[in-house]
Amino acid sequence: MTGGTDFWRALFGNDAPVEIEVGSGDGVLLTTMSTRWPTRNFLGIERSPSKSRRISARLARLGIDNVRALQADATCLVTSVIPCDSVAAYHVYFPDPWPKRGHAGRRIFSTTFVAGLARTLTAGGPLFFATDVEWYAAVARTCIVAGGVFLEAAARDDHPGLQTSFARKYRAAGRPLYAYTFVRMGEPAAAQGFAASKIRST
Ligand SMILES: C[S@@+](CC[C@H](N)C(=O)[O-])C[C@H]1O[C@@H](n2cnc3c(N)ncnc32)[C@H](O)[C@@H]1O
């Protein structure tokens, strides 16, 4: 991490790498990852106030100190708040596909969201994504690679997105799951003159 050291230290109290889960739901994966990787920090961004409250209660109950939960719109945070080149990995699992044509604008994967991920993720850092909806997998993959910043990496059996609550529920129901890893290529965003305001205006 470079530019975001002070920002993340203020939140976590240390300089460990920070991974972000967008749309954490009930927070099960956050607790799983925090136990498996105790030397990393995890931030869960969840838009729903009630789910966000449940995540915070769960973290407090389990006494987990390397996870923070934030109730917010993730697109707003990655676009305008999170510092450039400061996130070690992003996790986006089972986002709502919004299948009706008139609702397509509500999907999390948009040009603006992907540009925000590209700006804030460290060069070489992974973006993990999983869904149970085949057509939405294609739509999201196209959106992710369209900007030329993300490259799709090889499939992996230990993909973290296969351990969320929705993944477990869908696997139990016999539904196929689609899990992908993308890598942020190229120079750090700061070296390219990126700033939050520049991303917001495109
Ligand atoms: C279908 S659930 C999946 C939950 C979890 N990822 C899992 O796999 O179990 C999608 C979650 O994303 C959240 N969400 C949707 N749009 C969001 C946004 N813009 N920012 C943050 N969270 C969002 C929803 O509130 C919901 O909890």
PDB file of C-alpha atoms and ligand atoms in Angstrom:
ATOM      1  CA  MET A   1       0.000   0.000   0.000  1.00  0.00           C
ATOM      2  CA  THR A   2       1.213   3.526  -0.653  1.00  0.00           C
ATOM      3  CA  GLY A   3      -1.108   6.547  -0.478  1.00  0.00           C
ATOM      4  CA  GLY A   4      -3.670   4.980   1.828  1.00  0.00           C
ATOM      5  CA  THR A   5      -1.444   4.110   4.766  1.00  0.00           C
ATOM      6  CA  ASP A   6      -2.747   6.861   7.092  1.00  0.00           C
ATOM      7  CA  PHE A   7      -6.349   6.304   5.995  1.00  0.00           C
ATOM      8  CA  TRP A   8      -6.307   2.585   6.786  1.00  0.00           C
ATOM      9  CA  ARG A   9      -4.189   2.964   9.925  1.00  0.00           C
ATOM     10  CA  ALA A  10      -6.847   5.290  11.315  1.00  0.00           C
ATOM     11  CA  LEU A  11      -9.467   2.583  10.742  1.00  0.00           C
ATOM     12  CA  PHE A  12      -7.545  -0.541  11.756  1.00  0.00           C
ATOM     13  CA  GLY A  13      -4.719   0.733  13.975  1.00  0.00           C
ATOM     14  CA  ASN A  14      -2.010  -1.009  11.946  1.00  0.00           C
ATOM     15  CA  ASP A  15      -0.483  -1.171   8.450  1.00  0.00           C
ATOM     16  CA  ALA A  16      -1.569  -4.699   7.460  1.00  0.00           C
ATOM     17  CA  PRO A  17      -2.909  -5.137   3.898  1.00  0.00           C
ATOM     18  CA  VAL A  18      -6.610  -4.321   3.532  1.00  0.00           C
ATOM     19  CA  GLU A  19      -9.076  -6.480   1.589  1.00  0.00           C
ATOM     20  CA  ILE A  20     -12.615  -5.284   0.896  1.00  0.00           C
ATOM     21  CA  GLU A  21     -15.787  -7.318   0.482  1.00  0.00           C
ATOM     22  CA  VAL A  22     -18.549  -5.464  -1.356  1.00  0.00           C
ATOM     23  CA  GLY A  23     -22.066  -6.534  -0.323  1.00  0.00           C
ATOM     24  CA  SER A  24     -21.119  -8.625   2.707  1.00  0.00           C
ATOM     25  CA  GLY A  25     -24.664  -9.851   3.423  1.00  0.00           C
ATOM     26  CA  ASP A  26     -24.624 -11.632   6.772  1.00  0.00           C
ATOM     27  CA  GLY A  27     -20.843 -11.275   7.152  1.00  0.00           C
ATOM     28  CA  VAL A  28     -20.071 -15.002   7.281  1.00  0.00           C
ATOM     29  CA  LEU A  29     -17.236 -14.748   4.754  1.00  0.00           C
ATOM     30  CA  LEU A  30     -15.710 -11.787   6.589  1.00  0.00           C
ATOM     31  CA  THR A  31     -15.405 -13.869   9.751  1.00  0.00           C
ATOM     32  CA  THR A  32     -14.076 -16.873   7.812  1.00  0.00           C
ATOM     33  CA  MET A  33     -11.414 -14.795   6.062  1.00  0.00           C
ATOM     34  CA  SER A  34     -10.423 -12.950   9.238  1.00  0.00           C
ATOM     35  CA  THR A  35      -9.696 -16.255  10.979  1.00  0.00           C
ATOM     36  CA  ARG A  36      -7.878 -17.745   8.018  1.00  0.00           C
ATOM     37  CA  TRP A  37      -5.726 -14.640   7.437  1.00  0.00           C
ATOM     38  CA  PRO A  38      -5.247 -13.010  10.854  1.00  0.00           C
ATOM     39  CA  THR A  39      -2.408 -10.794   9.578  1.00  0.00           C
ATOM     40  CA  ARG A  40      -4.660  -9.037   7.051  1.00  0.00           C
ATOM     41  CA  ASN A  41      -7.420  -6.488   7.579  1.00  0.00           C
ATOM     42  CA  PHE A  42     -10.894  -6.841   6.070  1.00  0.00           C
ATOM     43  CA  LEU A  43     -13.523  -4.197   5.408  1.00  0.00           C
ATOM     44  CA  GLY A  44     -17.088  -5.233   4.639  1.00  0.00           C
ATOM     45  CA  ILE A  45     -19.196  -2.661   2.789  1.00  0.00           C
ATOM     46  CA  GLU A  46     -22.892  -3.449   3.028  1.00  0.00           C
ATOM     47  CA  ARG A  47     -25.619  -1.082   1.854  1.00  0.00           C
ATOM     48  CA  SER A  48     -28.447  -2.575   3.903  1.00  0.00           C
ATOM     49  CA  PRO A  49     -28.647  -0.970   7.384  1.00  0.00           C
ATOM     50  CA  SER A  50     -30.187  -4.064   9.011  1.00  0.00           C
ATOM     51  CA  LYS A  51     -27.609  -6.448   7.515  1.00  0.00           C
ATOM     52  CA  SER A  52     -24.827  -4.061   8.417  1.00  0.00           C
ATOM     53  CA  ARG A  53     -26.010  -3.965  12.029  1.00  0.00           C
ATOM     54  CA  ARG A  54     -26.096  -7.771  12.118  1.00  0.00           C
ATOM     55  CA  ILE A  55     -22.522  -7.958  10.777  1.00  0.00           C
ATOM     56  CA  SER A  56     -21.290  -5.541  13.449  1.00  0.00           C
ATOM     57  CA  ALA A  57     -23.072  -7.510  16.163  1.00  0.00           C
ATOM     58  CA  ARG A  58     -21.551 -10.737  14.877  1.00  0.00           C
ATOM     59  CA  LEU A  59     -18.030  -9.271  14.850  1.00  0.00           C
ATOM     60  CA  ALA A  60     -18.459  -7.926  18.378  1.00  0.00           C
ATOM     61  CA  ARG A  61     -19.839 -11.256  19.617  1.00  0.00           C
ATOM     62  CA  LEU A  62     -16.916 -13.186  18.138  1.00  0.00           C
ATOM     63  CA  GLY A  63     -14.330 -10.620  19.328  1.00  0.00           C
ATOM     64  CA  ILE A  64     -12.822 -10.228  15.855  1.00  0.00           C
ATOM     65  CA  ASP A  65     -10.492  -7.238  15.630  1.00  0.00           C
ATOM     66  CA  ASN A  66      -9.139  -7.347  12.042  1.00  0.00           C
ATOM     67  CA  VAL A  67     -12.527  -6.696  10.416  1.00  0.00           C
ATOM     68  CA  ARG A  68     -14.563  -3.498  10.120  1.00  0.00           C
ATOM     69  CA  ALA A  69     -18.085  -3.231   8.728  1.00  0.00           C
ATOM     70  CA  LEU A  70     -19.383  -0.120   7.058  1.00  0.00           C
ATOM     71  CA  GLN A  71     -22.957   0.617   6.037  1.00  0.00           C
ATOM     72  CA  ALA A  72     -22.573   2.459   2.732  1.00  0.00           C
ATOM     73  CA  ASP A  73     -22.987   2.340  -1.031  1.00  0.00           C
ATOM     74  CA  ALA A  74     -19.801   0.661  -2.263  1.00  0.00           C
ATOM     75  CA  THR A  75     -19.821   2.524  -5.595  1.00  0.00           C
ATOM     76  CA  CYS A  76     -19.704   5.835  -3.766  1.00  0.00           C
ATOM     77  CA  LEU A  77     -16.823   4.682  -1.540  1.00  0.00           C
ATOM     78  CA  VAL A  78     -14.610   3.227  -4.299  1.00  0.00           C
ATOM     79  CA  THR A  79     -15.254   6.275  -6.473  1.00  0.00           C
ATOM     80  CA  SER A  80     -14.789   9.093  -3.982  1.00  0.00           C
ATOM     81  CA  VAL A  81     -13.470   8.005  -0.585  1.00  0.00           C
ATOM     82  CA  ILE A  82     -11.006   5.107  -0.677  1.00  0.00           C
ATOM     83  CA  PRO A  83      -7.425   6.249  -1.463  1.00  0.00           C
ATOM     84  CA  CYS A  84      -5.657   5.341  -4.721  1.00  0.00           C
ATOM     85  CA  ASP A  85      -3.607   2.125  -4.842  1.00  0.00           C
ATOM     86  CA  SER A  86      -4.471   1.216  -1.253  1.00  0.00           C
ATOM     87  CA  VAL A  87      -6.549  -1.990  -1.394  1.00  0.00           C
ATOM     88  CA  ALA A  88      -4.860  -5.398  -1.545  1.00  0.00           C
ATOM     89  CA  ALA A  89      -7.892  -7.310  -2.896  1.00  0.00           C
ATOM     90  CA  TYR A  90     -11.586  -6.883  -3.675  1.00  0.00           C
ATOM     91  CA  HIS A  91     -14.285  -9.528  -3.179  1.00  0.00           C
ATOM     92  CA  VAL A  92     -17.702  -9.187  -4.863  1.00  0.00           C
ATOM     93  CA  TYR A  93     -19.924 -12.234  -4.366  1.00  0.00           C
ATOM     94  CA  PHE A  94     -23.426 -12.986  -5.582  1.00  0.00           C
ATOM     95  CA  PRO A  95     -24.402  -9.398  -6.328  1.00  0.00           C
ATOM     96  CA  ASP A  96     -28.056  -8.967  -7.236  1.00  0.00           C
ATOM     97  CA  PRO A  97     -28.332  -9.493 -11.034  1.00  0.00           C
ATOM     98  CA  TRP A  98     -31.404  -7.240 -11.472  1.00  0.00           C
ATOM     99  CA  PRO A  99     -32.732  -9.237 -14.476  1.00  0.00           C
ATOM    100  CA  LYS A 100     -35.449  -6.781 -15.616  1.00  0.00           C
ATOM    101  CA  ARG A 101     -34.248  -4.503 -18.389  1.00  0.00           C
ATOM    102  CA  GLY A 102     -35.457  -1.382 -16.611  1.00  0.00           C
ATOM    103  CA  HIS A 103     -33.445  -2.329 -13.520  1.00  0.00           C
ATOM    104  CA  ALA A 104     -30.084  -2.859 -15.242  1.00  0.00           C
ATOM    105  CA  GLY A 105     -28.832   0.469 -13.881  1.00  0.00           C
ATOM    106  CA  ARG A 106     -29.051  -0.950 -10.340  1.00  0.00           C
ATOM    107  CA  ARG A 107     -26.404  -3.626 -10.967  1.00  0.00           C
ATOM    108  CA  ILE A 108     -23.222  -3.108  -8.962  1.00  0.00           C
ATOM    109  CA  PHE A 109     -20.926  -3.723 -11.940  1.00  0.00           C
ATOM    110  CA  SER A 110     -20.944  -0.482 -13.921  1.00  0.00           C
ATOM    111  CA  THR A 111     -18.237   1.482 -15.718  1.00  0.00           C
ATOM    112  CA  THR A 112     -18.051   3.831 -12.728  1.00  0.00           C
ATOM    113  CA  PHE A 113     -17.737   1.020 -10.163  1.00  0.00           C
ATOM    114  CA  VAL A 114     -15.041  -0.822 -12.146  1.00  0.00           C
ATOM    115  CA  ALA A 115     -13.081   2.433 -12.607  1.00  0.00           C
ATOM    116  CA  GLY A 116     -13.248   2.921  -8.829  1.00  0.00           C
ATOM    117  CA  LEU A 117     -11.936  -0.603  -8.232  1.00  0.00           C
ATOM    118  CA  ALA A 118      -9.122   0.014 -10.732  1.00  0.00           C
ATOM    119  CA  ARG A 119      -8.198   3.303  -9.065  1.00  0.00           C
ATOM    120  CA  THR A 120      -8.063   1.911  -5.524  1.00  0.00           C
ATOM    121  CA  LEU A 121      -6.685  -1.600  -6.039  1.00  0.00           C
ATOM    122  CA  THR A 122      -2.913  -2.015  -5.920  1.00  0.00           C
ATOM    123  CA  ALA A 123      -1.283  -2.983  -9.241  1.00  0.00           C
ATOM    124  CA  GLY A 124      -1.249  -6.787  -9.414  1.00  0.00           C
ATOM    125  CA  GLY A 125      -4.061  -7.049  -6.859  1.00  0.00           C
ATOM    126  CA  PRO A 126      -6.963  -9.475  -7.412  1.00  0.00           C
ATOM    127  CA  LEU A 127     -10.649  -8.791  -7.903  1.00  0.00           C
ATOM    128  CA  PHE A 128     -12.594 -11.913  -6.937  1.00  0.00           C
ATOM    129  CA  PHE A 129     -16.136 -12.302  -8.269  1.00  0.00           C
ATOM    130  CA  ALA A 130     -18.720 -15.083  -8.071  1.00  0.00           C
ATOM    131  CA  THR A 131     -22.343 -15.492  -9.105  1.00  0.00           C
ATOM    132  CA  ASP A 132     -24.892 -18.248  -9.683  1.00  0.00           C
ATOM    133  CA  VAL A 133     -26.392 -16.477 -12.723  1.00  0.00           C
ATOM    134  CA  GLU A 134     -24.676 -17.503 -15.954  1.00  0.00           C
ATOM    135  CA  TRP A 135     -25.829 -14.551 -18.097  1.00  0.00           C
ATOM    136  CA  TYR A 136     -24.876 -12.094 -15.376  1.00  0.00           C
ATOM    137  CA  ALA A 137     -21.409 -13.657 -15.166  1.00  0.00           C
ATOM    138  CA  ALA A 138     -20.961 -12.793 -18.852  1.00  0.00           C
ATOM    139  CA  VAL A 139     -22.303  -9.252 -18.404  1.00  0.00           C
ATOM    140  CA  ALA A 140     -20.078  -8.570 -15.381  1.00  0.00           C
ATOM    141  CA  ARG A 141     -16.948 -10.062 -16.987  1.00  0.00           C
ATOM    142  CA  THR A 142     -17.432  -7.894 -20.056  1.00  0.00           C
ATOM    143  CA  CYS A 143     -17.828  -4.806 -17.868  1.00  0.00           C
ATOM    144  CA  ILE A 144     -14.735  -5.664 -15.765  1.00  0.00           C
ATOM    145  CA  VAL A 145     -12.334  -6.170 -18.676  1.00  0.00           C
ATOM    146  CA  ALA A 146     -13.771  -3.396 -20.900  1.00  0.00           C
ATOM    147  CA  GLY A 147     -11.573  -0.651 -19.439  1.00  0.00           C
ATOM    148  CA  GLY A 148      -8.394  -2.578 -20.271  1.00  0.00           C
ATOM    149  CA  VAL A 149      -7.161  -2.488 -16.660  1.00  0.00           C
ATOM    150  CA  PHE A 150      -8.292  -5.938 -15.499  1.00  0.00           C
ATOM    151  CA  LEU A 151      -7.092  -9.219 -16.942  1.00  0.00           C
ATOM    152  CA  GLU A 152      -8.892 -12.475 -16.193  1.00  0.00           C
ATOM    153  CA  ALA A 153      -6.708 -15.000 -14.361  1.00  0.00           C
ATOM    154  CA  ALA A 154      -6.922 -18.795 -14.256  1.00  0.00           C
ATOM    155  CA  ALA A 155      -9.765 -20.458 -12.334  1.00  0.00           C
ATOM    156  CA  ARG A 156      -8.920 -21.608  -8.817  1.00  0.00           C
ATOM    157  CA  ASP A 157     -10.456 -24.272  -6.562  1.00  0.00           C
ATOM    158  CA  ASP A 158      -9.856 -22.260  -3.382  1.00  0.00           C
ATOM    159  CA  HIS A 159     -11.806 -19.234  -4.623  1.00  0.00           C
ATOM    160  CA  PRO A 160     -13.053 -17.356  -1.519  1.00  0.00           C
ATOM    161  CA  GLY A 161     -16.390 -16.633  -3.193  1.00  0.00           C
ATOM    162  CA  LEU A 162     -17.347 -20.299  -2.924  1.00  0.00           C
ATOM    163  CA  GLN A 163     -17.606 -19.981   0.878  1.00  0.00           C
ATOM    164  CA  THR A 164     -20.209 -17.247   1.330  1.00  0.00           C
ATOM    165  CA  SER A 165     -23.697 -17.863   2.703  1.00  0.00           C
ATOM    166  CA  PHE A 166     -25.234 -17.544  -0.745  1.00  0.00           C
ATOM    167  CA  ALA A 167     -22.637 -19.922  -2.215  1.00  0.00           C
ATOM    168  CA  ARG A 168     -23.476 -22.534   0.421  1.00  0.00           C
ATOM    169  CA  LYS A 169     -27.208 -22.109  -0.112  1.00  0.00           C
ATOM    170  CA  TYR A 170     -26.988 -22.359  -3.891  1.00  0.00           C
ATOM    171  CA  ARG A 171     -24.561 -25.309  -3.795  1.00  0.00           C
ATOM    172  CA  ALA A 172     -26.927 -27.174  -1.471  1.00  0.00           C
ATOM    173  CA  ALA A 173     -29.716 -26.522  -3.989  1.00  0.00           C
ATOM    174  CA  GLY A 174     -27.565 -28.011  -6.761  1.00  0.00           C
ATOM    175  CA  ARG A 175     -27.155 -24.756  -8.666  1.00  0.00           C
ATOM    176  CA  PRO A 176     -23.959 -24.208 -10.683  1.00  0.00           C
ATOM    177  CA  LEU A 177     -21.644 -21.480  -9.400  1.00  0.00           C
ATOM    178  CA  TYR A 178     -19.403 -19.260 -11.523  1.00  0.00           C
ATOM    179  CA  ALA A 179     -16.274 -17.885  -9.859  1.00  0.00           C
ATOM    180  CA  TYR A 180     -13.646 -15.645 -11.474  1.00  0.00           C
ATOM    181  CA  THR A 181     -10.437 -13.864 -10.569  1.00  0.00           C
ATOM    182  CA  PHE A 182      -9.232 -10.719 -12.317  1.00  0.00           C
ATOM    183  CA  VAL A 183      -5.900  -9.003 -11.798  1.00  0.00           C
ATOM    184  CA  ARG A 184      -5.391  -5.263 -11.898  1.00  0.00           C
ATOM    185  CA  MET A 185      -2.661  -4.674 -14.471  1.00  0.00           C
ATOM    186  CA  GLY A 186      -0.259  -1.846 -15.117  1.00  0.00           C
ATOM    187  CA  GLU A 187       1.095   1.154 -13.305  1.00  0.00           C
ATOM    188  CA  PRO A 188      -0.261   2.287  -9.923  1.00  0.00           C
ATOM    189  CA  ALA A 189      -3.256   4.599 -10.427  1.00  0.00           C
ATOM    190  CA  ALA A 190      -1.481   7.499  -8.694  1.00  0.00           C
ATOM    191  CA  ALA A 191       1.355   7.328 -11.233  1.00  0.00           C
ATOM    192  CA  GLN A 192      -1.222   7.804 -13.989  1.00  0.00           C
ATOM    193  CA  GLY A 193      -2.523  10.984 -12.378  1.00  0.00           C
ATOM    194  CA  PHE A 194      -5.784   9.408 -11.232  1.00  0.00           C
ATOM    195  CA  ALA A 195      -7.730  11.153  -8.519  1.00  0.00           C
ATOM    196  CA  ALA A 196     -11.190  10.604  -7.101  1.00  0.00           C
ATOM    197  CA  SER A 197     -12.515  13.679  -8.897  1.00  0.00           C
ATOM    198  CA  LYS A 198     -11.150  12.480 -12.237  1.00  0.00           C
ATOM    199  CA  ILE A 199     -12.902   9.132 -11.896  1.00  0.00           C
ATOM    200  CA  ARG A 200     -16.140  10.815 -10.827  1.00  0.00           C
ATOM    201  CA  SER A 201     -16.263  13.011 -13.897  1.00  0.00           C
ATOM    202  CA  THR A 202     -15.920  10.212 -16.469  1.00  0.00           C
TER     203      THR A 202
HETATM  204  C1  LIG B   1     -27.383 -11.359  -2.886  1.00  0.00           C
HETATM  205  S1  LIG B   1     -26.586 -10.651  -1.505  1.00  0.00           S
HETATM  206  C2  LIG B   1     -25.068 -11.571  -1.347  1.00  0.00           C
HETATM  207  C3  LIG B   1     -24.455 -11.477   0.033  1.00  0.00           C
HETATM  208  C4  LIG B   1     -23.085 -12.144   0.197  1.00  0.00           C
HETATM  209  N1  LIG B   1     -22.109 -11.563  -0.697  1.00  0.00           N
HETATM  210  C5  LIG B   1     -23.137 -13.631  -0.006  1.00  0.00           C
HETATM  211  O1  LIG B   1     -22.623 -14.121  -1.015  1.00  0.00           O
HETATM  212  O2  LIG B   1     -23.686 -14.322   0.862  1.00  0.00           O
HETATM  213  C6  LIG B   1     -26.011  -9.082  -2.175  1.00  0.00           C
HETATM  214  C7  LIG B   1     -25.683  -8.073  -1.093  1.00  0.00           C
HETATM  215  O3  LIG B   1     -25.098  -6.907  -1.682  1.00  0.00           O
HETATM  216  C8  LIG B   1     -25.615  -5.763  -1.005  1.00  0.00           C
HETATM  217  N2  LIG B   1     -25.454  -4.609  -1.905  1.00  0.00           N
HETATM  218  C9  LIG B   1     -26.117  -4.379  -3.062  1.00  0.00           C
HETATM  219  N3  LIG B   1     -25.692  -3.252  -3.652  1.00  0.00           N
HETATM  220  C10 LIG B   1     -24.732  -2.734  -2.845  1.00  0.00           C
HETATM  221  C11 LIG B   1     -23.922  -1.560  -2.893  1.00  0.00           C
HETATM  222  N4  LIG B   1     -24.020  -0.683  -3.899  1.00  0.00           N
HETATM  223  N5  LIG B   1     -23.042  -1.339  -1.885  1.00  0.00           N
HETATM  224  C12 LIG B   1     -22.946  -2.219  -0.858  1.00  0.00           C
HETATM  225  N6  LIG B   1     -23.694  -3.342  -0.748  1.00  0.00           N
HETATM  226  C13 LIG B   1     -24.563  -3.603  -1.733  1.00  0.00           C
HETATM  227  C14 LIG B   1     -27.042  -6.132  -0.699  1.00  0.00           C
HETATM  228  O4  LIG B   1     -27.579  -5.349   0.365  1.00  0.00           O
HETATM  229  C15 LIG B   1     -26.900  -7.605  -0.309  1.00  0.00           C
HETATM  230  O5  LIG B   1     -26.663  -7.777   1.073  1.00  0.00           O
END
